[in-house]
């Protein structure tokens, strides 16, 4: 039996994650040990790989007990308080905050400083590292809405300035904008700012096309990835025979019984080597004659 296997060339680390991983590997090669505040990426397998190289993942409580060390801030970004703690503890920050996130933090802080009484609303996931960093720019006064149902609880008599976590769905963001526009008081100001990263947003339409081309989709992603959830939902929408897995070991070979074409893709937090592991496992178990195919639909 021959199976056509295609790894999506546009899946895998985004620019911000790639920069953070490269910096961590560089520092670990130089010094052998490096602290990282939170998981460097929402993928357990990649975190395990870097842990074996000497990366030590800590939380914010751990940060309070550290002195005179180097601590890496991941691509998601951090609130101002983290930098203040680091300065007090004589901690050297290795800052790999994604430039897109950093720019968004600055925009929100500037808006808050200009009008602290307005409602700064962030469309995002409560508790997500990036969102915590954004809310921190407003002295923790920003309102987080996770979906359209949360929007009804805003005060439509007050000014609203709407932003988005960089990895959220563009369509959902537009639905929220429409809702607010229909409910905002004529006496209040409403402004929305499209702060969704296009490198991420553009993957949605691409991955839909990719998923349609195959009998079976293996979507490789960690369970903590918000971006992974959005992209997998899109795969599932266009191809019901889509399965989310974290590693090659989770592949059920029964899925391949009627599949002549298998597409392997993933989130912005999915390393290429994990997708390659999936390809190798399928080739090894199904047939050494299985054909590999690189995604040719590169719209760079």
C-alpha angles and dihedrals in degrees: 000000000000120000124193108225123193126183112204107244092207095054121093137057119000120222095270095051092044090054092049094048092047092049092049092051090048094051093044091052089052101042109012095228134058132168119225123196102229128341107324089223134005093253120097096202093054091045089053091051092053092043089060088054091055106272110146115202114212136177131225093269090055089052090063091061097047125095135179096004138115117256124188121218110209129226094273092073132225138248120256091259091069091059091047091053091048092053092050092048094045090242118161110226120219096198116201097161108154110256090232091055092044091054090049091051090053093049092052093047091049091051092047093049090050095049114010093170094061122092111257105198124194121197101214148098116298110242095015111141094238092048092050088054091050095047088049090065088067098049085261092296098116118110117234119210118190098186145355091280091062092055094071090070094063120108102251091189090068130069113271127204111187126203133165138224104254096244101049128115115277092211093054090048090055091049089055091049091052092050094051092046090055094048106034116113115250086234092060132073122235124190127168127198121201100222098159113129109247092208085065100034093052090057092069096068091039094051091049089057090045093051092051092057096063140063092220132026123202108195110196114203144130117255092239095059113111090188089050091056092052094048095044091050088055092050090049091048095057098030117030089191091076123123129192115218135169097210143006090261090070094061111116107212089210086074088068098051094100099020119108093169125044125188119199118197141147151180133288086265095053116105117225091234091064092055089046090053088057092051092050093050092052093047091049096049103035105037139322086226093063110129124237118213128186116221104260096187094094109156098183 
